mmCIF file of C-alpha atoms and ligand atoms in Angstrom:
data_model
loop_
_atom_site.group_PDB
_atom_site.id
_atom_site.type_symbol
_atom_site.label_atom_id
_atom_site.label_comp_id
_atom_site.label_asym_id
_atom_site.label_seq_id
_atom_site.Cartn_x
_atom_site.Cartn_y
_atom_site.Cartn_z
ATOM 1 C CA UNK A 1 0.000 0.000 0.000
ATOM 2 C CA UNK A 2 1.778 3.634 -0.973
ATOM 3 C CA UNK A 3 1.068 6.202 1.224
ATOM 4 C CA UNK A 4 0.454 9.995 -0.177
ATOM 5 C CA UNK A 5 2.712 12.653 1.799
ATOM 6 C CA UNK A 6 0.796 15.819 2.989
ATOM 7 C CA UNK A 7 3.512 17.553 4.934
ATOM 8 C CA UNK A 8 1.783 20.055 7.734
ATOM 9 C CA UNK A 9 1.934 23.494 6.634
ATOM 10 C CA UNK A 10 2.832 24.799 9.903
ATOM 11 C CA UNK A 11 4.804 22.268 12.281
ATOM 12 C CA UNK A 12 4.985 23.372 15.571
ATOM 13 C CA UNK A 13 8.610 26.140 15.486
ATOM 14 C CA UNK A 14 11.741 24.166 16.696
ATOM 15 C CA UNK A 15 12.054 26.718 19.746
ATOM 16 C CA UNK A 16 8.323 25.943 21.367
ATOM 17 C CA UNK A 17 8.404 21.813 20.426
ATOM 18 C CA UNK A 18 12.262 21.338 22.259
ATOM 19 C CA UNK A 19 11.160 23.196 24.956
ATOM 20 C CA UNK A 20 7.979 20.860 25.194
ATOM 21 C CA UNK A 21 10.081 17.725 24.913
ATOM 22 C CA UNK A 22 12.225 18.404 28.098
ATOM 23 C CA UNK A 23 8.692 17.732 29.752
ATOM 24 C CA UNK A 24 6.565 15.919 27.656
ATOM 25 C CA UNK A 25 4.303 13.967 30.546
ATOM 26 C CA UNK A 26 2.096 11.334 29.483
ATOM 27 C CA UNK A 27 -0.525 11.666 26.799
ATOM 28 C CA UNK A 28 -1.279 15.315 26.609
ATOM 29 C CA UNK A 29 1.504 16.601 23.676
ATOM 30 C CA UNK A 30 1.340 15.577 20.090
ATOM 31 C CA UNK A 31 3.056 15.864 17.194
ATOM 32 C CA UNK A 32 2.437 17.171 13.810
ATOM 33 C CA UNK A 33 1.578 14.024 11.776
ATOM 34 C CA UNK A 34 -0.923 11.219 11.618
ATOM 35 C CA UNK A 35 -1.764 8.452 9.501
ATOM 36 C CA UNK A 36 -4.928 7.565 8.140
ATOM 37 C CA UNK A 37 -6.624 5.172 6.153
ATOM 38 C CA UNK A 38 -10.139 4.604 4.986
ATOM 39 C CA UNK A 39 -12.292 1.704 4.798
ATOM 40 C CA UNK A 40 -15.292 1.042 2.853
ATOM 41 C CA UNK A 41 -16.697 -1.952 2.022
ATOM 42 C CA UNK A 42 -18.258 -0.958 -0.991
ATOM 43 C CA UNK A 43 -14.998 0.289 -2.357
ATOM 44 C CA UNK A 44 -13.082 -2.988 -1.578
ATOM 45 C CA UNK A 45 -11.618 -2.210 1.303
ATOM 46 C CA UNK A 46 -8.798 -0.079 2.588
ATOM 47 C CA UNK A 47 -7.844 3.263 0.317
ATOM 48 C CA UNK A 48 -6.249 6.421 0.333
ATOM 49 C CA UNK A 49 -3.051 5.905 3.022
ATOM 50 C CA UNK A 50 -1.504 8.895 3.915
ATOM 51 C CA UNK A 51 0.556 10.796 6.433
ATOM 52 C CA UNK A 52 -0.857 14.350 6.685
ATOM 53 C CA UNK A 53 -1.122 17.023 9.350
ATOM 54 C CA UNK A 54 -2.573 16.011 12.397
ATOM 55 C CA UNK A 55 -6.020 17.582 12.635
ATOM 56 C CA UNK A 56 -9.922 17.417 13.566
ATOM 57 C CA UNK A 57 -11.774 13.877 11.873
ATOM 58 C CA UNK A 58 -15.012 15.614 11.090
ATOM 59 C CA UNK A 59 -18.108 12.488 11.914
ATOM 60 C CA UNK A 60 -21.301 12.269 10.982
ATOM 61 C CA UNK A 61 -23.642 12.537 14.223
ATOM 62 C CA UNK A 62 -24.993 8.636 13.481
ATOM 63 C CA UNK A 63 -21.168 7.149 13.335
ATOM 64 C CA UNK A 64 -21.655 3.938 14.682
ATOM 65 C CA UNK A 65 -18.884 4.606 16.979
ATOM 66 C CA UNK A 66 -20.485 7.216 18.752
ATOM 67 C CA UNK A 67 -23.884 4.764 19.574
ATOM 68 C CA UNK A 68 -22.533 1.495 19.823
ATOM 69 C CA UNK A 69 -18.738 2.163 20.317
ATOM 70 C CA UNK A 70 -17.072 -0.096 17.531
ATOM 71 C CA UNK A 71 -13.284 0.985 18.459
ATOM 72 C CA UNK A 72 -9.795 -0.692 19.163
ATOM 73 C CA UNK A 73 -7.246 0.697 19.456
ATOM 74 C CA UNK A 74 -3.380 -0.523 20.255
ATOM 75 C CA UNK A 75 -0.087 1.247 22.563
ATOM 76 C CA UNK A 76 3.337 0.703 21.915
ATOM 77 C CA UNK A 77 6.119 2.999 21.352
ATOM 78 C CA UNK A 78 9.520 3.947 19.497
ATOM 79 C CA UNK A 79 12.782 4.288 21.231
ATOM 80 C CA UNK A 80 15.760 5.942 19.976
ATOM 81 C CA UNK A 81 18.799 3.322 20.559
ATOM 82 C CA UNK A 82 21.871 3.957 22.219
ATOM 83 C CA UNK A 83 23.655 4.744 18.781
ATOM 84 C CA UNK A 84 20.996 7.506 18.012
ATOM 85 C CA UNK A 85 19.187 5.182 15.860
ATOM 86 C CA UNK A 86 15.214 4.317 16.367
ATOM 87 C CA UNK A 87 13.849 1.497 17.344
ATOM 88 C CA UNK A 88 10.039 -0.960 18.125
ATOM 89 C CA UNK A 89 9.832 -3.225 20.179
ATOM 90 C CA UNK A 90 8.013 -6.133 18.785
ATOM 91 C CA UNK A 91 5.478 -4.506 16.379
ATOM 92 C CA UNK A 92 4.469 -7.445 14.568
ATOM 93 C CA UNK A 93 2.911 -8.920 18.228
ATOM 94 C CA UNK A 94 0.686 -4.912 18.264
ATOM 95 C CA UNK A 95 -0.263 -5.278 14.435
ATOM 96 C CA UNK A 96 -1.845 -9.224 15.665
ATOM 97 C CA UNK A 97 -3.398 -8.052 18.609
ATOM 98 C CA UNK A 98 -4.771 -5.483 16.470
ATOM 99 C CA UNK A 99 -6.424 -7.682 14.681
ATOM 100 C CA UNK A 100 -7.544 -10.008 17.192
ATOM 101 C CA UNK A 101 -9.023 -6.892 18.859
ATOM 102 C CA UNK A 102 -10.955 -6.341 15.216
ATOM 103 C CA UNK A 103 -12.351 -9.956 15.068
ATOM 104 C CA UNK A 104 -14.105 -9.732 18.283
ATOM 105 C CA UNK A 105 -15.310 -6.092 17.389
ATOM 106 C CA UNK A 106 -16.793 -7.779 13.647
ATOM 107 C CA UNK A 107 -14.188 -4.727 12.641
ATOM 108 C CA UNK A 108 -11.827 -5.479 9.380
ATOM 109 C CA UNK A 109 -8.633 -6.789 9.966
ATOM 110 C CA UNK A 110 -5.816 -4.212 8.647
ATOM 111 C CA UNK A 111 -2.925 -6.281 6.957
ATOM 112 C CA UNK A 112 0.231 -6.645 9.614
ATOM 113 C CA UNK A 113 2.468 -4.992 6.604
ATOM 114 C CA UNK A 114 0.141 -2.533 6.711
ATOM 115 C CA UNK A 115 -0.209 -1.387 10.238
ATOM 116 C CA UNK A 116 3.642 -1.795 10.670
ATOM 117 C CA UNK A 117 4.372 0.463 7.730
ATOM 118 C CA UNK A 118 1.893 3.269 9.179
ATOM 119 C CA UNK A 119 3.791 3.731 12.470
ATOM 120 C CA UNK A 120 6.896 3.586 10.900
ATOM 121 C CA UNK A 121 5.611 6.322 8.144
ATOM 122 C CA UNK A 122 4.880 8.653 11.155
ATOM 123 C CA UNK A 123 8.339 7.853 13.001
ATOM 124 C CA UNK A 124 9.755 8.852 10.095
ATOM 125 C CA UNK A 125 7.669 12.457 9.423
ATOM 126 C CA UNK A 126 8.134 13.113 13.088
ATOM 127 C CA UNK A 127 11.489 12.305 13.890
ATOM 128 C CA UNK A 128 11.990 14.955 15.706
ATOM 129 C CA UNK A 129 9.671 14.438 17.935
ATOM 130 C CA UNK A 130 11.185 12.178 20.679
ATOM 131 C CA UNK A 131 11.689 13.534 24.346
ATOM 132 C CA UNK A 132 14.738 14.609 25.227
ATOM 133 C CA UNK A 133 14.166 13.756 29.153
ATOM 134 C CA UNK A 134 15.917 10.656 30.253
ATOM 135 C CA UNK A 135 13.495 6.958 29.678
ATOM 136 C CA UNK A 136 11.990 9.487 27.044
ATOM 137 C CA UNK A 137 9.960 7.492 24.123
ATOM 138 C CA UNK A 138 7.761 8.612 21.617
ATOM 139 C CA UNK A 139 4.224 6.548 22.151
ATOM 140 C CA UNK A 140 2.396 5.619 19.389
ATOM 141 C CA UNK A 141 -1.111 5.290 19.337
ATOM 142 C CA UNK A 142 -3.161 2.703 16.196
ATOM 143 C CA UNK A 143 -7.009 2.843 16.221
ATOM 144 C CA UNK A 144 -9.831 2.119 14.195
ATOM 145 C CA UNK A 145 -13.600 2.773 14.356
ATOM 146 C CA UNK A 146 -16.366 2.827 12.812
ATOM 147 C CA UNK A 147 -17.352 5.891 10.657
ATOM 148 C CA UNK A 148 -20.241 4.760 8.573
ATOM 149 C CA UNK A 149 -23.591 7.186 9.264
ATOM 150 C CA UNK A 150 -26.149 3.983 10.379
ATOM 151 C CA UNK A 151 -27.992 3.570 13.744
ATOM 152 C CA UNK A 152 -29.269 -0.022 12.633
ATOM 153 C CA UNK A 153 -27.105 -2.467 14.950
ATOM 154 C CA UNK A 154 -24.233 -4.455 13.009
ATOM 155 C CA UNK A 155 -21.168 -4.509 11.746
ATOM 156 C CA UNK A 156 -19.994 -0.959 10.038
ATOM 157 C CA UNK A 157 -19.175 -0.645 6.756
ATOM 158 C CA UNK A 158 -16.944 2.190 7.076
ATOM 159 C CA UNK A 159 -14.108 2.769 9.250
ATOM 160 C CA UNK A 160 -11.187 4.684 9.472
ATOM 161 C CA UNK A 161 -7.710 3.705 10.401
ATOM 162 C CA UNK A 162 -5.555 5.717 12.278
ATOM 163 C CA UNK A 163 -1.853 6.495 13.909
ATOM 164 C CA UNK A 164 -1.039 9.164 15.949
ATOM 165 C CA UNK A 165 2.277 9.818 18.314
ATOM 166 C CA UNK A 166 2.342 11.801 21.638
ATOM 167 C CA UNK A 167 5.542 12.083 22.767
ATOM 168 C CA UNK A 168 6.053 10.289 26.513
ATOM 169 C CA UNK A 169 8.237 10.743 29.539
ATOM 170 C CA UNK A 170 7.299 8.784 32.454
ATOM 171 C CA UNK A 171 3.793 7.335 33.328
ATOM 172 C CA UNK A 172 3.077 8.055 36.765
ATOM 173 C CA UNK A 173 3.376 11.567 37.660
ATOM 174 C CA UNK A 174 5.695 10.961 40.944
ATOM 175 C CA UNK A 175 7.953 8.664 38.852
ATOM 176 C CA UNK A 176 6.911 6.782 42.089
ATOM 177 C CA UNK A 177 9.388 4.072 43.227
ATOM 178 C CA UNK A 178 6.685 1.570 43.725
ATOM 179 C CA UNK A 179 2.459 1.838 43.193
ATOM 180 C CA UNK A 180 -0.121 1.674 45.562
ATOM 181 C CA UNK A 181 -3.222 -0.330 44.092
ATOM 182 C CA UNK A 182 -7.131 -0.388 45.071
ATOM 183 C CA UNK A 183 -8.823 -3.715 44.880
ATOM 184 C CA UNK A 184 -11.991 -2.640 43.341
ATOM 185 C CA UNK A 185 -15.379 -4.563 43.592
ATOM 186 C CA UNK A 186 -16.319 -3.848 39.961
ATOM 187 C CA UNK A 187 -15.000 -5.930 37.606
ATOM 188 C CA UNK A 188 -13.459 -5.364 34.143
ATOM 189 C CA UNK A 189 -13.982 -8.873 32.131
ATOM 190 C CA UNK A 190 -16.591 -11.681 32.462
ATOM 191 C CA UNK A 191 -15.814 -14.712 30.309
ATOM 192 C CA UNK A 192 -17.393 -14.447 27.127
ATOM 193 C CA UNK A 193 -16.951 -10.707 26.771
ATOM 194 C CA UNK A 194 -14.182 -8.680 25.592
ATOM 195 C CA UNK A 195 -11.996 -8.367 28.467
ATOM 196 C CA UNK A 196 -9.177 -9.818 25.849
ATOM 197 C CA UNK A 197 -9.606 -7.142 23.130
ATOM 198 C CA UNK A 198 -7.928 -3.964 23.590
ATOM 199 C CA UNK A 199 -10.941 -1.768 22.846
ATOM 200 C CA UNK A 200 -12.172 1.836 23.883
ATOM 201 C CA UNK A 201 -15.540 -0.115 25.884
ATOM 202 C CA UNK A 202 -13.482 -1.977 28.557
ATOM 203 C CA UNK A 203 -11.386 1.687 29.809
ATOM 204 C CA UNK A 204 -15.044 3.354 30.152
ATOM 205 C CA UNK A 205 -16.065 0.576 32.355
ATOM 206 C CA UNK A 206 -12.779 1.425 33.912
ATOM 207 C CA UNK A 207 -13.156 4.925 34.747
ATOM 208 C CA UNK A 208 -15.566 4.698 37.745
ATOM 209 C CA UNK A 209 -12.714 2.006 39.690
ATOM 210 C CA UNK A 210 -9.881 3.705 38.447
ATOM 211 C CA UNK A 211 -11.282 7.272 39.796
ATOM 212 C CA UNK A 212 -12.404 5.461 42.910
ATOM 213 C CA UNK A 213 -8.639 4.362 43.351
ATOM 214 C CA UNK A 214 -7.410 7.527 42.531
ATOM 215 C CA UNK A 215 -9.711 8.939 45.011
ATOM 216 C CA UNK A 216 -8.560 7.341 47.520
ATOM 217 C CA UNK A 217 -5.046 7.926 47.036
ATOM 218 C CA UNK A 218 -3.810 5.435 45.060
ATOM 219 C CA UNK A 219 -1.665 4.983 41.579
ATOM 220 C CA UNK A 220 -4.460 2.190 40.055
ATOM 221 C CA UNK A 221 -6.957 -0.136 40.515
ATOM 222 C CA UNK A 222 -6.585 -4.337 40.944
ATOM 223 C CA UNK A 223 -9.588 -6.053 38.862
ATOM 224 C CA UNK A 224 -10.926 -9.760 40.518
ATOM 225 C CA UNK A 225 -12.426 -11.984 38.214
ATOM 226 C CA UNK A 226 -16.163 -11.311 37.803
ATOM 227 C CA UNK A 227 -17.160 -14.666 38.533
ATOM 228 C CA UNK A 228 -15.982 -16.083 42.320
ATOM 229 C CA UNK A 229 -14.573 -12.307 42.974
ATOM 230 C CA UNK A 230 -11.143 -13.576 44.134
ATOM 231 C CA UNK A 231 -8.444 -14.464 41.561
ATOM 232 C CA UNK A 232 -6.199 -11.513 40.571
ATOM 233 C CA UNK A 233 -6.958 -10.810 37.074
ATOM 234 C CA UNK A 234 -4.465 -7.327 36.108
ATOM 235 C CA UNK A 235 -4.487 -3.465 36.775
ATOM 236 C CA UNK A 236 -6.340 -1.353 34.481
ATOM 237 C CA UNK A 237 -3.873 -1.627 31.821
ATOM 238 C CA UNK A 238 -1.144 -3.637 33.252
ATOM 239 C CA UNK A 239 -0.502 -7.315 33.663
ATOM 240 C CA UNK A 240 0.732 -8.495 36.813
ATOM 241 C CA UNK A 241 3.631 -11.040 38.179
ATOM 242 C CA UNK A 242 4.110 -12.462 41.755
ATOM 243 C CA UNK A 243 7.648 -13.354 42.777
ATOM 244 C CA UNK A 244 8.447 -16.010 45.773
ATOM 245 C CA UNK A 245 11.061 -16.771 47.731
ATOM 246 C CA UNK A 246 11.815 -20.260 46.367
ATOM 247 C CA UNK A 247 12.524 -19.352 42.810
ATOM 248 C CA UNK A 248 8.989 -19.888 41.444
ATOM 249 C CA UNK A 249 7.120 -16.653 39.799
ATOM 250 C CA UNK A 250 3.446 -16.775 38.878
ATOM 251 C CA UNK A 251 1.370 -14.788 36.198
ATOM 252 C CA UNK A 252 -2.184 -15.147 35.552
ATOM 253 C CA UNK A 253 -3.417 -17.070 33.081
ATOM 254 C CA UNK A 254 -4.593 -15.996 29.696
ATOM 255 C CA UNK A 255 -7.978 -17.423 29.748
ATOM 256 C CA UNK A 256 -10.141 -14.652 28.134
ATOM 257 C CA UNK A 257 -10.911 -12.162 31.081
ATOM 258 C CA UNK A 258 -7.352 -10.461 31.115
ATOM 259 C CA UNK A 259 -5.582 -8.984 28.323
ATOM 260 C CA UNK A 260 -2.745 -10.375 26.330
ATOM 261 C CA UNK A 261 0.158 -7.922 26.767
ATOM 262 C CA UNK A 262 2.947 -8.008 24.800
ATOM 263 C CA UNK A 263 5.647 -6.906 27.697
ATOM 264 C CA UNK A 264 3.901 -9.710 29.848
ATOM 265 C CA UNK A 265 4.934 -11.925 27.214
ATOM 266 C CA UNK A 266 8.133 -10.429 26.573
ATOM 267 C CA UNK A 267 8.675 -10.764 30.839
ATOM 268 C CA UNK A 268 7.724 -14.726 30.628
ATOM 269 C CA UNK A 269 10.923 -15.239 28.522
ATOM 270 C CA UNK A 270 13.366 -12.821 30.034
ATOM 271 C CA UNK A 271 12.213 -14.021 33.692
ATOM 272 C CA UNK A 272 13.077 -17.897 32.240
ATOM 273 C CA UNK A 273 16.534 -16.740 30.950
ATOM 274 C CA UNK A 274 17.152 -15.141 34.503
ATOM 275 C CA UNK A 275 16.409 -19.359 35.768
ATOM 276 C CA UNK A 276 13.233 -18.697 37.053
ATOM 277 C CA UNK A 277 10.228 -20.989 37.183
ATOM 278 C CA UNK A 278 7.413 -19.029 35.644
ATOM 279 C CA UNK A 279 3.816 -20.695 35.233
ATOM 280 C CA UNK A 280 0.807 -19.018 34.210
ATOM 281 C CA UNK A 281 -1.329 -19.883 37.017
ATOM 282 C CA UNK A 282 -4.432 -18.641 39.067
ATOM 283 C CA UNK A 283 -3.661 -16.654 42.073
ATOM 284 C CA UNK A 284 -6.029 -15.506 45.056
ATOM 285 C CA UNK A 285 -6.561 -12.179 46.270
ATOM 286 C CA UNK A 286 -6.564 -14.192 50.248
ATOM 287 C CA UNK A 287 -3.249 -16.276 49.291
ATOM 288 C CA UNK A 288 -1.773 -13.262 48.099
ATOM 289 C CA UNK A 289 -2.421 -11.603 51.110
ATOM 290 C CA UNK A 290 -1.136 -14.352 53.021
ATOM 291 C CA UNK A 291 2.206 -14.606 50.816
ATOM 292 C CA UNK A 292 2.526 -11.050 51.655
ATOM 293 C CA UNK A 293 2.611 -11.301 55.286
ATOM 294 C CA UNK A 294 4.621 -14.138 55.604
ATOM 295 C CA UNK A 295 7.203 -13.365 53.128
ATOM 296 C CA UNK A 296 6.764 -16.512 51.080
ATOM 297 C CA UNK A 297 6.096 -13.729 48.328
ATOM 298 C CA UNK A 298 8.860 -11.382 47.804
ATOM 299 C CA UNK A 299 7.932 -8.953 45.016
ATOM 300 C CA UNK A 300 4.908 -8.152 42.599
ATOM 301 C CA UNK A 301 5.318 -6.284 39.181
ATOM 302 C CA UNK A 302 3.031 -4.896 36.821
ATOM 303 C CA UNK A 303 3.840 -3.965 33.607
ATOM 304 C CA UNK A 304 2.326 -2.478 30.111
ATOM 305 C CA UNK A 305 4.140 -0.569 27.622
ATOM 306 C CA UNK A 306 3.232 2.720 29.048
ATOM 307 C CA UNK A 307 4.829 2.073 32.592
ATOM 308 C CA UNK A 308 7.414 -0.779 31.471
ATOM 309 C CA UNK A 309 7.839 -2.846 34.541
ATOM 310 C CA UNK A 310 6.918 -0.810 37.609
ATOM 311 C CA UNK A 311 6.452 -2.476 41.263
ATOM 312 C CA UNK A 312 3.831 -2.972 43.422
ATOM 313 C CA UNK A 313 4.335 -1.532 46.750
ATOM 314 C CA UNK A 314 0.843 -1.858 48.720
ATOM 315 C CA UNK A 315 -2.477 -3.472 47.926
ATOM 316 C CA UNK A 316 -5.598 -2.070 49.716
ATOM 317 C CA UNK A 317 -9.374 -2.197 49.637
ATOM 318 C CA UNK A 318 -12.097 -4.603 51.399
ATOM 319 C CA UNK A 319 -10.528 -7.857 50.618
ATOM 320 C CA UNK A 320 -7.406 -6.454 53.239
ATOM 321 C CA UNK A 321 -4.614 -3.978 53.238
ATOM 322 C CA UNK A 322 -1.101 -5.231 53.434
ATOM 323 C CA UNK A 323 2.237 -4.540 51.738
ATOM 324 C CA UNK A 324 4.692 -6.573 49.797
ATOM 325 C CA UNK A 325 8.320 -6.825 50.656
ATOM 326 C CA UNK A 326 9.877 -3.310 52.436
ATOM 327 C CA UNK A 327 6.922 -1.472 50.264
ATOM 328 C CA UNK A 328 9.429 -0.239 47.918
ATOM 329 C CA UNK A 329 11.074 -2.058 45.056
ATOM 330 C CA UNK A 330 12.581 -5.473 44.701
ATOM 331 C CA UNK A 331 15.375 -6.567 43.331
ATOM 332 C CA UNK A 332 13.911 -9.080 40.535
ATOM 333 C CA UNK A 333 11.681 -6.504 39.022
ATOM 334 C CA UNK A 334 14.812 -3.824 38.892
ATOM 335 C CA UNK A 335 16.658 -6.110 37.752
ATOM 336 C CA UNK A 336 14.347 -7.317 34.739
ATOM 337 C CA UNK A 337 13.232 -3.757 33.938
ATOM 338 C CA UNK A 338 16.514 -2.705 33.431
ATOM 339 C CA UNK A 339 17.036 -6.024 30.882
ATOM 340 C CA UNK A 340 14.068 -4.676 29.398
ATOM 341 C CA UNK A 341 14.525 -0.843 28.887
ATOM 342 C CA UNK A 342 18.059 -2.488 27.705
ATOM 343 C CA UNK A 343 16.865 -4.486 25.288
ATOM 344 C CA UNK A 344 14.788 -1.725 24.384
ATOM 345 C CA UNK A 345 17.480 0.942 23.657
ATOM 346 C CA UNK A 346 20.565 -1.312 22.360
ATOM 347 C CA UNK A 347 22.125 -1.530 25.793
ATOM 348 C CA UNK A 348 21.686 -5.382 26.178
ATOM 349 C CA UNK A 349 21.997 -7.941 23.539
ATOM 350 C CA UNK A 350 18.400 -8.559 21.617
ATOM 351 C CA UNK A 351 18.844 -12.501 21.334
ATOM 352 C CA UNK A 352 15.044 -12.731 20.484
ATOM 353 C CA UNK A 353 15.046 -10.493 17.508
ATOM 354 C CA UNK A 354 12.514 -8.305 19.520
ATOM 355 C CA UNK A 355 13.994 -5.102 18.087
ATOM 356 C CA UNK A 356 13.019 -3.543 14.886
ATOM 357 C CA UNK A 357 15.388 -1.402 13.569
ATOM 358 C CA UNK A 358 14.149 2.145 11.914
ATOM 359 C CA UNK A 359 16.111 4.252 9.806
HETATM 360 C C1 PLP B 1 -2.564 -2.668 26.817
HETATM 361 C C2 PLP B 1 -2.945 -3.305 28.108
HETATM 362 C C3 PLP B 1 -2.030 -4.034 28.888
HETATM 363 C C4 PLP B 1 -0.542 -4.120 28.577
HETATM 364 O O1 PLP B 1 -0.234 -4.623 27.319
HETATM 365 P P1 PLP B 1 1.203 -4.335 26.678
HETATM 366 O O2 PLP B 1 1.142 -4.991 25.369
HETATM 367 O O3 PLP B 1 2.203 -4.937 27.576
HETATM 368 O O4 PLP B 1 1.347 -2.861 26.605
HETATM 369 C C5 PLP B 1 -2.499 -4.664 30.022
HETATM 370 N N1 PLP B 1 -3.793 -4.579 30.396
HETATM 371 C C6 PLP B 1 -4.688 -3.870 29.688
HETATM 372 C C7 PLP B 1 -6.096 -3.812 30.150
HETATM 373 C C8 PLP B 1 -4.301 -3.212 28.518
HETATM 374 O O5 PLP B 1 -5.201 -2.512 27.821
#
């Protein structure tokens, strides 16, 4: 698929973006490109890729995305390499999910080459765009809904494809050393829905828990599974990992309620190369409690692509307060973020061809 250039007309001056960069936060600055590609059914399919300035999609009032909320949408992010290069991290694994996310949606699938060639389109129109601040990384942000004007419920027949980049520094605001986390009595994902698709309707259900958390003082909010109301499903967008003191490490299963995240996956193997015994198992809210308090568990991680691999310090909420380890953060999940971010940014060796090489 070619994709027409529109350059912007007025980038953002030099001067104003650098100075932006030292501080970019999370989520709020974006660049001056975006990709975008139509879909119509009655036209064959996808059409007219290009990379143009980033402005206002103008919707008809009946887009069935605005009633019935046909969207997906996908997070991962570029990294410029110690030798000044840039750099993703396993985008083949996004472009998949992607379309995993479409199939339970009844959304078109957007060909891997495709979706792979988009983000690296807008790398490349907004090189310089990446933070300057230290663990800087320019996120990149694939989404598709559904355009076509029809209140009638089914699948659209229009959509639109799309890639914008917000340059990121770190994700929580304190660059806290470890997270407190709210065990929330909502729940995200009942089998049979689509807790496993990475789509806009599962962080709506999510705002009411996650604002209660925040509420309350804490970094994010701990989702039980919707059925028995005890096993330790993930974070609001973060997978989680339990460490023990004999060796063994534990991550929940991927059984339909949780989603699939790539760094999860990514943490299985590096956690195996490190000689640890990793299953994918079910874990109690009460045994992890217990763990806790004796010590039998040493250290819990979460991780996404947004906060890497970022400890858990303190779990609170009905089903019991307690704290893991000193509260702070352990030496496995430094250890393993810094193989990570390493891995990331050419520092460590990339024996898993994770690493695709831009420019
Ligand atoms: C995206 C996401 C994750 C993390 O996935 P990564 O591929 O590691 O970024 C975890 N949980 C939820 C709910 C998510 O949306």
């Amino acid at each position: 698929m070619d994709f027409k250039h529109i350059p912007h007309p007025a980038p953002m001056a030099a001067d104003a973006r650098d100075a932006a960069l030292a501080d970019p936060g999370f989520g709020s600055l974006f660049s001056d490109h975006m990709v975008m590609i139509d879909y119509d059914e009655a036209q064959g399919g996808w059409h007219s890729a290009r990379v143009c300035p980033r402005e206002r999609i103008a919707l008809d009032p009946a887009a069935a995305v605005l009633h019935y909320a046909q969207e997906i949408f996908e997070g991962m992010k570029a990294y410029k390499t110690l030798e000044g290069g840039r750099a993703l991290f396993r985008p083949e694994q996004n472009a998949r999910r992607f379309n995993r996310s479409a199939d339970r949606m009844a959304m078109p699938n957007v060909p891997e080459d495709v979706f792979i060639e988009a983000v690296k389109q807008l790398v490349k129109a907004d090189q310089d765009w990446f933070p300057t601040v230290e663990g800087g990384s320019l996120y990149l942000r694939p989404f598709m809904f559904a355009c076509e004007p029809f209140l009638g419920v089914r699948p659209a027949k229009q959509y639109k494809f799309c890639v914008i980049a917000s340059p990121a520094g770190n994700y929580f605001k304190s660059g806290v050393p470890a997270v407190s986390i709210w065990t929330s009595e909502y729940t995200r994902a009942a089998p049979g829905g689509t807790g496993e698709a990475k789509c806009g309707g599962n962080y709506a259900a999510s705002l009411v828990p996650t604002g209660q958390a925040f509420a309350k003082g804490h970094d994010q909010v701990l989702f039980l599974d919707a059925v028995e109301r005890k096993w330790v499903e993930e974070l609001g967008g973060m997978n989680l990992f339990f460490v023990f003191d004999d060796g063994r490490v534990i991550t929940p299963p991927l059984t339909g309620t949780i989603l699939p995240g790539i760094t999860r996956d990514s943490l299985i193997t590096l956690l195996r190369e490190e000689g640890l015994e990793v299953s994918e198992e079910m874990y109690s809210i009460d045994q992890w409690r217990d763990d806790a308090n004796s010590g039998k568990m040493l250290e819990t991680m979460a991780c996404g692509t947004a906060a890497v691999v970022t400890p858990v310090g303190k779990v609170c909420g009905s089903y019991g307060e307690f704290t893991i380890g000193s509260g702070g953060p352990g030496q496995l999940t430094t250890k393993i973020r810094e193989k990570l971010v390493g891995i990331q940014r050419g520092r460590v060796e990339d024996k898993h061809g994770w690493v695709l090489k831009l420019d």
